[in-house]
Amino acid sequence: MAHTLSSDEYLEVARAHYKKSRYEQAAQNFTRAIELAVIPRLEALEGRSKSFDKLERFVAACKDGRDMIKLDERDIRGYLRTGTELEKLSKPDKAVGIYALGMKKVPVYNKDFMILQARHDRLIRQLSPAHAIDPFVILPVELVDMVFDYMSFKDMVSCLRVCKFWKKFLINSTKRWIHLDFSEASRKCQVSSRFVRSALFRSQNQVQSLVVNRFGSYDVLRTMATLCKGLTEITLLSGGATSNSIIEFAQIAMNLKKLIVHVDISLDTVTQVLRRRPTLVHAEFRSIISARLGAANWSETYPQLNTLLLHWGPGHVIPPPTGIEDVFLLVPLTHLVLKHVHFTTFPRLPPSLEQLVFHPLQLMSLKDPENVLASHLPTLTSLSIANCMDLEPRFFSDLLDYYVPESQETPIPVPSSSLLQALSIKDSLTSSTFFGSEGLLASPRITSPVLHTLDLSTQSCTDDDVEMLVAQLAGLETINLSQTKITGAGVKILVDQLPKLRELNLDDCDRISSQDAANYARKRGIRVSHKMRPTVRVGGRRVRYG
């Protein structure tokens, strides 16, 4: 009766053949050892893979390596064997993937982990394109400096870790540190005061602009405002700064011209900031919350302020500051943005205004509005109105084309020095004749060929209205008709009769049921957005919500 060897005995026989370079016999005995075992041993798979490798049967050797990984994904030998065979099969990109997978699965304390990492890095360098050469080696320093000019601040900081030479070059380049932008700071950690102070030192106290985000401590702002006399712009993105620290910073930064605040800030703090920093030219307060003692007093002037944005935070119904209209009239404002502000009447506006955004918090009636004819707006070029009702047909004509001087009662024409270029009317209730020749189109400053942008989203705009609009507004380049009653026929009218049209928004237009109209516009080279609200099936029918 023939004697049958066990799996372990075949394994020892195979190892003996392998030592004597009898690789064919070794492979056969490793195979018997694998077949006889209930669960194959890694040593048997590894031995057969090595035998196949010596016999130049690299595909079979690679398969054994992959089986080793499946058997124990935390054992490094499977990754090394598979990667080796893939390299011999001229598949370095797949070998890199195997090595990378091994670096994720194998514990770093494994004695061969460094070998795995070294092989991975070697292949990465080999696979890197030819242009991935150190620019300092092939380019003049002046050109390298120009390359860094196109990098964001975050990318430039990342380059500090490339090598010592790059770090030394960037640290010693003062101009790299005069514009500090932390807007892309990681959510996982805060920006340390130590790094901010290092950046301040590298700039030689010449910081000109600063974007604050996720700061560990805001005390460093006081230091920066004190030392950097050329600091002219600051943007506060994330919370953490107290009202006192913001006011103190505004008072110390003697040459501050642009301030943008995204964090919650009280109306009292806004008042104090404007009062203590008369050099401000551009001020944006994007989340104003309740004042401690009622409405603030804005009776004084701000001589250099030309851009002002006031945006009340969600859930805060606050009356506008006392005397705010006097400020509007006395300050040479060119850009005024009022969003979610609780106005009861339309404000009087300064004659220097070039852009106006008026989006009151609650639906506000503009039927026979006060102060419309009292506003003299000869230089207005951009107008956005939202969340209003009772928009009379002649509202825009009264606002743009006429005004009543204080000493008179009869409206007189506005001697306009500029025509309207952008108009937005949305989330508002208008009459059925609003878009006709006696309504919106009654104003010569709107019907001029200069008007290139029109936003009528959410309005009750039909194909008939579109036909009237295109007859008068032939210069339109960008139109937003999302959530309107326009159909595919209206889209065809726009495309055929507006030669300068380049952008068209048709999102959530329920009466445009297919992509035919959008595709018709795209064939003419027009960028079209046509997104629809998601639909669900109810009782076998598709139902669109909204």
XYZ file of C-alpha atoms in Angstrom:
546
model
C 0.000 0.000 0.000
C 1.468 3.400 -1.091
C 2.357 5.875 1.609
C 0.649 9.316 1.226
C 2.480 12.347 2.625
C 0.722 14.967 4.680
C 0.458 18.622 3.696
C 3.294 19.592 6.033
C 5.519 16.789 4.684
C 4.942 17.904 1.101
C 5.820 21.424 2.237
C 9.205 20.219 3.604
C 9.914 18.222 0.412
C 9.103 21.287 -1.688
C 11.458 23.462 0.338
C 14.247 20.897 -0.160
C 13.732 20.919 -3.935
C 13.704 24.740 -3.936
C 17.042 24.919 -2.089
C 18.587 22.651 -4.728
C 17.160 24.883 -7.528
C 14.796 22.152 -8.726
C 11.998 24.667 -9.172
C 9.632 22.507 -11.257
C 9.598 19.736 -8.617
C 9.328 22.375 -5.888
C 6.245 23.922 -7.547
C 4.614 20.478 -7.865
C 5.147 19.642 -4.193
C 3.991 23.110 -3.026
C 0.827 22.494 -5.074
C 0.218 19.132 -3.311
C 0.744 20.814 0.064
C -1.832 23.477 -0.832
C -4.375 20.959 -2.139
C -4.153 18.675 0.915
C -4.579 21.499 3.462
C -8.058 22.483 4.629
C -6.824 26.087 4.772
C -3.659 26.641 2.715
C -0.648 27.953 4.599
C 0.847 31.281 3.561
C 4.267 29.592 3.434
C 3.042 27.125 0.783
C 1.541 29.880 -1.385
C 4.650 32.014 -0.963
C 6.932 29.079 -1.867
C 4.962 28.208 -4.995
C 4.914 31.878 -6.039
C 8.704 32.040 -5.715
C 9.052 28.789 -7.681
C 6.852 30.108 -10.480
C 8.903 33.307 -10.433
C 12.119 31.325 -11.003
C 10.400 29.470 -13.857
C 9.363 32.917 -15.272
C 5.692 32.044 -14.944
C 4.926 35.506 -13.596
C 1.141 35.414 -14.076
C 0.807 32.263 -11.938
C 3.211 33.724 -9.378
C 1.113 36.919 -9.221
C -2.079 34.873 -8.686
C -0.504 33.137 -5.685
C 0.470 36.525 -4.297
C -3.115 37.747 -4.553
C -4.328 34.556 -2.835
C -1.915 35.320 -0.012
C -3.521 38.757 0.400
C -6.998 37.211 0.490
C -5.844 34.698 3.087
C -4.408 37.362 5.434
C -4.658 41.015 4.431
C -2.524 42.122 7.385
C 0.460 39.972 6.329
C 2.946 42.005 4.336
C 4.331 39.061 2.340
C 1.329 38.875 0.018
C 1.704 42.525 -1.011
C 5.451 42.194 -1.590
C 5.050 39.027 -3.704
C 2.168 40.463 -5.784
C 3.904 43.789 -6.337
C 7.135 42.082 -7.406
C 5.373 39.969 -10.018
C 3.346 42.907 -11.341
C 6.550 44.857 -11.855
C 8.010 41.943 -13.831
C 4.814 41.880 -15.896
C 5.441 45.568 -16.750
C 2.417 46.747 -14.786
C 3.971 49.322 -12.424
C 0.726 51.277 -12.030
C -1.056 48.194 -10.646
C 1.950 47.416 -8.467
C 1.684 50.905 -6.958
C -1.950 50.180 -6.122
C -1.012 46.923 -4.380
C 1.747 48.623 -2.377
C -0.622 51.456 -1.424
C -3.248 48.928 -0.285
C -0.613 47.158 1.779
C 0.392 50.422 3.462
C -3.251 50.821 4.570
C -3.742 47.264 5.825
C -0.352 46.316 7.315
C 0.560 47.735 10.744
C 3.320 50.336 10.555
C 5.332 48.537 13.216
C 5.870 45.550 10.893
C 9.613 45.079 10.371
C 9.222 45.065 6.558
C 6.860 48.033 6.358
C 9.702 50.355 5.300
C 10.484 48.006 2.384
C 6.877 48.215 1.218
C 6.888 52.016 1.503
C 10.235 52.299 -0.297
C 8.962 50.246 -3.233
C 5.799 52.351 -3.411
C 7.737 55.645 -3.415
C 10.225 54.337 -6.000
C 7.452 53.465 -8.439
C 5.681 56.776 -7.801
C 8.865 58.601 -8.820
C 9.216 56.420 -11.918
C 5.614 56.995 -12.953
C 5.757 60.748 -12.369
C 5.602 62.700 -15.644
C 8.721 64.333 -16.987
C 7.483 67.808 -16.078
C 7.386 66.858 -12.379
C 10.971 68.028 -12.005
C 12.070 70.459 -9.363
C 11.506 73.816 -11.095
C 14.483 75.298 -9.276
C 16.694 72.875 -11.213
C 15.630 73.884 -14.728
C 14.074 77.358 -14.395
C 15.537 80.738 -13.446
C 14.513 81.935 -10.005
C 12.511 84.773 -11.573
C 10.276 82.307 -13.449
C 9.855 80.124 -10.364
C 8.763 83.214 -8.474
C 6.154 83.883 -11.148
C 4.843 80.311 -10.805
C 4.302 80.840 -7.085
C 2.321 83.997 -7.894
C -0.463 81.772 -9.292
C -0.694 79.605 -6.164
C -3.290 80.052 -3.452
C -2.065 80.794 0.057
C -2.979 77.254 1.152
C -0.959 75.690 -1.689
C 1.971 77.945 -0.905
C 1.915 76.826 2.736
C 1.840 73.192 1.552
C 4.962 73.865 -0.514
C 6.836 74.657 2.689
C 6.926 70.900 3.321
C 8.405 69.905 -0.066
C 12.039 70.345 0.902
C 14.349 72.617 2.890
C 15.306 74.644 -0.185
C 11.679 75.407 -1.065
C 10.923 76.303 2.536
C 13.876 78.675 2.749
C 12.931 80.326 -0.554
C 9.285 80.885 0.472
C 10.057 82.046 4.008
C 12.521 84.631 2.739
C 10.072 85.946 0.121
C 8.360 88.788 1.972
C 5.717 89.397 -0.672
C 4.339 85.855 -0.159
C 3.173 86.829 3.328
C 1.573 90.235 2.837
C -1.760 88.649 1.808
C -2.776 86.050 4.402
C -5.781 83.975 3.368
C -6.951 81.296 5.831
C -10.308 80.723 4.110
C -9.297 77.130 3.249
C -8.189 76.236 6.770
C -8.977 72.616 7.626
C -12.093 71.891 9.653
C -10.177 69.326 11.696
C -7.873 71.811 13.387
C -7.632 75.494 14.175
C -5.056 77.940 12.888
C -2.554 78.370 15.686
C -1.481 81.777 16.935
C 2.105 80.596 16.548
C 1.728 80.137 12.792
C -0.023 83.507 12.411
C 2.814 85.213 14.288
C 5.351 83.384 12.105
C 3.554 84.632 8.997
C 3.541 88.142 10.450
C 7.299 87.918 11.071
C 7.954 86.630 7.541
C 6.011 89.569 6.096
C 8.232 91.939 8.085
C 5.030 93.479 9.480
C 3.853 94.420 5.997
C 0.564 92.450 5.913
C -1.948 94.243 3.683
C -4.931 91.877 3.650
C -6.132 89.134 5.997
C -8.869 86.492 5.774
C -9.595 85.096 9.252
C -10.990 81.586 9.583
C -10.814 79.009 12.407
C -8.352 80.980 14.503
C -7.396 79.353 17.780
C -7.116 82.771 19.418
C -8.238 86.199 18.244
C -5.752 88.070 20.441
C -3.308 87.944 17.548
C -5.572 90.336 15.618
C -4.703 93.113 18.055
C -0.998 92.510 17.477
C -1.426 92.507 13.723
C -3.496 95.694 13.713
C -0.864 97.407 15.859
C 2.233 96.346 13.909
C 0.950 96.308 10.327
C 0.363 99.931 9.387
C -0.373 98.919 5.798
C -3.246 96.588 6.704
C -6.176 97.745 4.562
C -8.445 94.693 4.186
C -9.791 92.070 6.586
C -12.472 89.395 6.245
C -13.853 87.533 9.283
C -15.317 84.203 8.139
C -15.831 82.075 11.239
C -17.114 82.703 14.733
C -15.155 83.172 17.913
C -14.334 86.869 17.748
C -16.143 88.901 20.399
C -17.775 92.240 19.710
C -15.147 93.976 21.814
C -12.291 92.405 19.874
C -13.826 93.442 16.538
C -14.386 97.011 17.738
C -10.879 97.176 19.198
C -9.357 95.867 16.002
C -11.263 98.444 13.919
C -10.052 101.206 16.211
C -6.375 100.148 16.116
C -6.162 99.428 12.354
C -5.639 103.058 11.387
C -5.609 102.514 7.604
C -8.330 99.867 7.302
C -10.393 100.459 4.167
C -12.269 97.197 3.579
C -14.029 95.165 6.271
C -16.192 92.067 5.610
C -17.778 90.364 8.622
C -19.550 86.997 8.187
C -19.813 86.218 11.916
C -22.828 87.151 14.045
C -22.492 90.764 15.087
C -24.931 93.031 16.907
C -26.278 96.233 15.405
C -24.606 98.165 18.223
C -21.252 96.650 17.242
C -21.805 97.643 13.593
C -22.451 101.197 14.731
C -19.320 101.274 16.886
C -17.144 99.838 14.106
C -18.300 102.446 11.579
C -17.943 105.230 14.110
C -14.422 104.289 15.194
C -13.036 103.556 11.750
C -13.821 106.566 9.527
C -11.293 105.389 6.913
C -13.576 102.544 5.784
C -14.399 102.591 2.085
C -16.026 99.149 1.856
C -18.033 97.590 4.718
C -20.055 94.352 4.663
C -21.928 93.003 7.683
C -23.467 89.692 6.599
C -25.102 88.447 9.819
C -26.476 91.243 11.990
C -28.322 90.089 15.099
C -30.407 91.878 17.741
C -29.107 95.016 19.331
C -28.861 95.103 23.105
C -30.750 98.370 23.571
C -32.976 98.725 20.548
C -32.035 100.353 17.283
C -28.651 102.009 17.031
C -28.192 105.671 16.117
C -26.564 106.358 12.769
C -26.895 110.106 12.787
C -23.236 110.796 11.953
C -21.500 110.638 8.576
C -18.818 108.325 7.250
C -16.877 110.453 4.778
C -15.158 107.764 2.679
C -17.704 104.944 2.728
C -18.871 104.057 -0.795
C -19.901 100.373 -0.418
C -22.218 99.184 2.362
C -23.848 95.770 2.784
C -26.291 95.101 5.624
C -27.666 91.571 5.962
C -29.794 90.700 8.982
C -29.183 87.212 10.394
C -31.921 84.548 10.108
C -34.659 84.857 12.705
C -33.817 88.457 13.633
C -36.491 91.053 12.897
C -34.771 94.346 13.655
C -35.846 97.820 12.552
C -33.197 99.736 10.608
C -30.955 102.045 12.627
C -32.293 105.463 13.496
C -31.001 108.016 11.021
C -29.943 105.440 8.442
C -31.589 107.380 5.605
C -29.612 110.467 6.596
C -26.477 108.370 6.281
C -27.567 107.184 2.840
C -27.998 110.773 1.720
C -24.893 112.245 3.332
C -22.430 109.446 2.528
C -21.194 109.172 -1.088
C -22.383 105.566 -1.423
C -21.940 103.916 -4.822
C -22.949 100.355 -3.817
C -25.740 99.658 -1.309
C -26.971 96.141 -0.447
C -29.887 95.778 2.000
C -30.934 92.160 2.629
C -33.453 90.855 5.189
C -33.736 94.387 6.584
C -37.105 95.148 8.181
C -38.057 98.357 6.350
C -41.607 99.696 6.548
C -41.123 102.238 3.749
C -38.839 102.469 0.778
C -35.659 104.341 1.860
C -34.424 107.581 0.337
C -31.300 106.917 -1.670
C -28.184 108.974 -2.444
C -27.624 110.364 -5.962
C -24.157 108.788 -6.113
C -25.572 105.246 -6.101
C -24.422 102.896 -8.897
C -25.690 99.568 -7.509
C -28.755 98.930 -5.343
C -29.901 95.608 -3.864
C -33.142 95.906 -1.881
C -34.403 92.603 -0.432
C -36.515 93.344 2.674
C -37.034 90.640 5.274
C -40.825 90.438 5.014
C -43.024 90.838 1.969
C -43.180 94.621 1.709
C -45.822 96.641 -0.105
C -44.590 99.181 -2.661
C -48.002 100.529 -3.524
C -47.624 104.320 -3.708
C -44.238 104.047 -1.923
C -42.795 107.051 -0.230
C -39.308 108.292 -1.129
C -39.306 106.743 -4.627
C -39.724 110.065 -6.402
C -37.607 111.701 -3.703
C -34.602 109.602 -4.769
C -32.429 111.061 -7.506
C -30.443 108.206 -9.112
C -28.717 109.472 -12.251
C -25.748 107.056 -12.052
C -27.542 103.802 -11.148
C -26.440 100.919 -13.423
C -27.452 97.807 -11.417
C -30.777 97.290 -9.606
C -32.129 94.240 -7.728
C -35.577 94.188 -6.102
C -36.967 91.181 -4.237
C -39.652 90.202 -1.707
C -41.952 93.089 -2.579
C -45.635 93.224 -3.473
C -47.947 95.716 -5.148
C -45.259 96.719 -7.616
C -47.089 99.316 -9.646
C -46.503 99.461 -13.403
C -44.684 102.802 -13.152
C -42.550 101.996 -10.092
C -39.304 101.626 -12.032
C -39.972 104.633 -14.207
C -40.618 106.781 -11.114
C -37.471 105.429 -9.464
C -35.138 105.777 -12.441
C -36.467 108.513 -14.706
C -38.053 111.126 -12.425
C -37.526 112.797 -9.087
C -39.104 115.571 -7.017
C -36.670 118.167 -5.641
C -37.300 119.297 -2.088
C -38.394 122.752 -3.219
C -40.929 121.425 -5.750
C -43.934 119.148 -5.925
C -43.934 118.279 -9.618
C -41.649 115.424 -10.787
C -38.951 116.398 -13.231
C -36.937 114.085 -15.536
C -33.640 112.729 -14.243
C -30.698 114.018 -16.297
C -29.269 110.510 -16.533
C -25.536 110.145 -17.075
C -25.689 106.325 -17.220
C -28.134 103.629 -18.322
C -29.170 100.483 -16.482
C -26.964 97.462 -17.235
C -28.369 94.787 -14.872
C -31.917 94.367 -13.542
C -33.297 91.718 -11.158
C -36.914 91.369 -10.013
C -37.761 88.181 -8.099
C -39.945 86.840 -5.297
C -42.270 89.807 -5.821
C -45.953 90.230 -6.660
C -46.722 92.321 -9.725
C -49.793 93.264 -11.720
C -50.780 91.612 -15.017
C -49.631 94.687 -16.966
C -46.291 94.970 -15.213
C -44.204 93.774 -18.172
C -46.048 95.871 -20.743
C -45.204 99.155 -22.404
C -46.821 101.073 -19.541
C -44.976 99.109 -16.863
C -41.416 97.879 -16.805
C -40.804 98.860 -20.418
C -41.957 102.425 -19.848
C -38.530 103.393 -18.525
C -36.063 104.447 -21.246
C -33.163 103.599 -18.940
C -34.333 99.954 -18.921
C -35.156 99.639 -22.615
C -31.765 100.941 -23.672
C -29.414 98.587 -25.597
C -26.980 98.786 -22.661
C -29.053 96.436 -20.448
C -27.286 93.066 -20.704
C -28.493 91.106 -17.614
C -32.117 90.414 -16.668
C -33.320 88.233 -13.760
C -37.067 87.546 -13.538
C -36.865 84.274 -11.605
C -39.979 83.251 -9.608
C -42.071 85.910 -11.380
C -45.366 85.255 -13.177
C -43.704 85.676 -16.556
C -45.341 84.046 -19.610
C -44.480 83.655 -23.284
C -46.502 86.806 -24.066
C -44.405 88.761 -21.568
C -41.231 87.367 -23.096
C -42.370 88.471 -26.547
C -42.863 92.048 -25.292
C -39.506 92.040 -23.484
C -37.373 90.869 -26.398
C -38.975 93.466 -28.668
C -37.519 96.201 -26.456
C -34.421 94.575 -24.893
C -32.385 93.425 -27.872
C -29.049 93.772 -26.057
C -29.659 91.076 -23.409
C -26.792 88.619 -22.892
C -27.836 86.830 -19.657
C -31.427 85.965 -18.676
C -32.727 84.112 -15.611
C -36.291 82.830 -16.067
C -36.201 80.013 -13.514
C -39.536 79.117 -11.848
C -41.552 81.133 -14.377
C -44.447 80.150 -16.668
C -42.378 80.222 -19.827
C -42.727 77.331 -22.308
C -40.566 75.971 -25.085
C -42.134 78.483 -27.481
C -40.913 81.321 -25.274
C -37.410 79.870 -25.264
C -37.436 79.799 -29.080
C -38.471 83.459 -29.127
C -35.537 84.360 -26.878
C -33.025 82.386 -28.932
C -34.240 83.675 -32.303
C -34.701 87.336 -31.407
C -31.786 88.045 -29.043
C -28.561 87.914 -31.096
C -26.305 88.610 -28.096
C -27.827 85.989 -25.767
C -25.111 83.849 -24.134
C -26.609 82.487 -20.856
C -30.125 81.268 -20.100
C -31.485 79.834 -16.830
C -34.630 77.682 -17.133
C -34.440 75.814 -13.812
C -37.760 74.522 -12.428
C -39.840 75.851 -15.317
C -42.693 73.335 -15.010
C -44.152 74.154 -18.420
C -40.967 73.070 -20.196
C -41.397 69.320 -19.973
C -38.485 68.173 -22.177
C -34.945 69.131 -23.073
C -35.859 70.068 -26.665
C -36.044 73.796 -25.998
C -32.820 73.773 -23.985
C -31.021 71.793 -26.687
C -32.307 74.227 -29.322
C -30.611 77.039 -27.406
C -27.419 75.055 -26.844
C -27.061 74.451 -30.578
C -26.838 78.235 -30.958
C -23.893 78.354 -28.535
C -25.949 79.479 -25.509
C -25.123 78.127 -22.033
C -28.372 76.744 -20.629
C -29.239 75.536 -17.122
C -32.392 73.420 -17.067
C -32.697 71.569 -13.756
C -35.971 70.242 -12.457
C -37.141 69.416 -8.950
C -36.927 65.696 -8.117
C -40.032 63.663 -8.774
C -41.566 60.752 -6.869
C -44.115 58.131 -7.907
C -47.510 58.250 -6.200
C -50.084 55.691 -7.296
C -48.215 54.922 -10.499
C -47.923 58.598 -11.496
C -44.913 60.874 -11.254
C -45.528 63.840 -9.002
C -43.202 66.846 -8.956
C -43.150 68.794 -5.706
C -42.862 72.552 -5.953
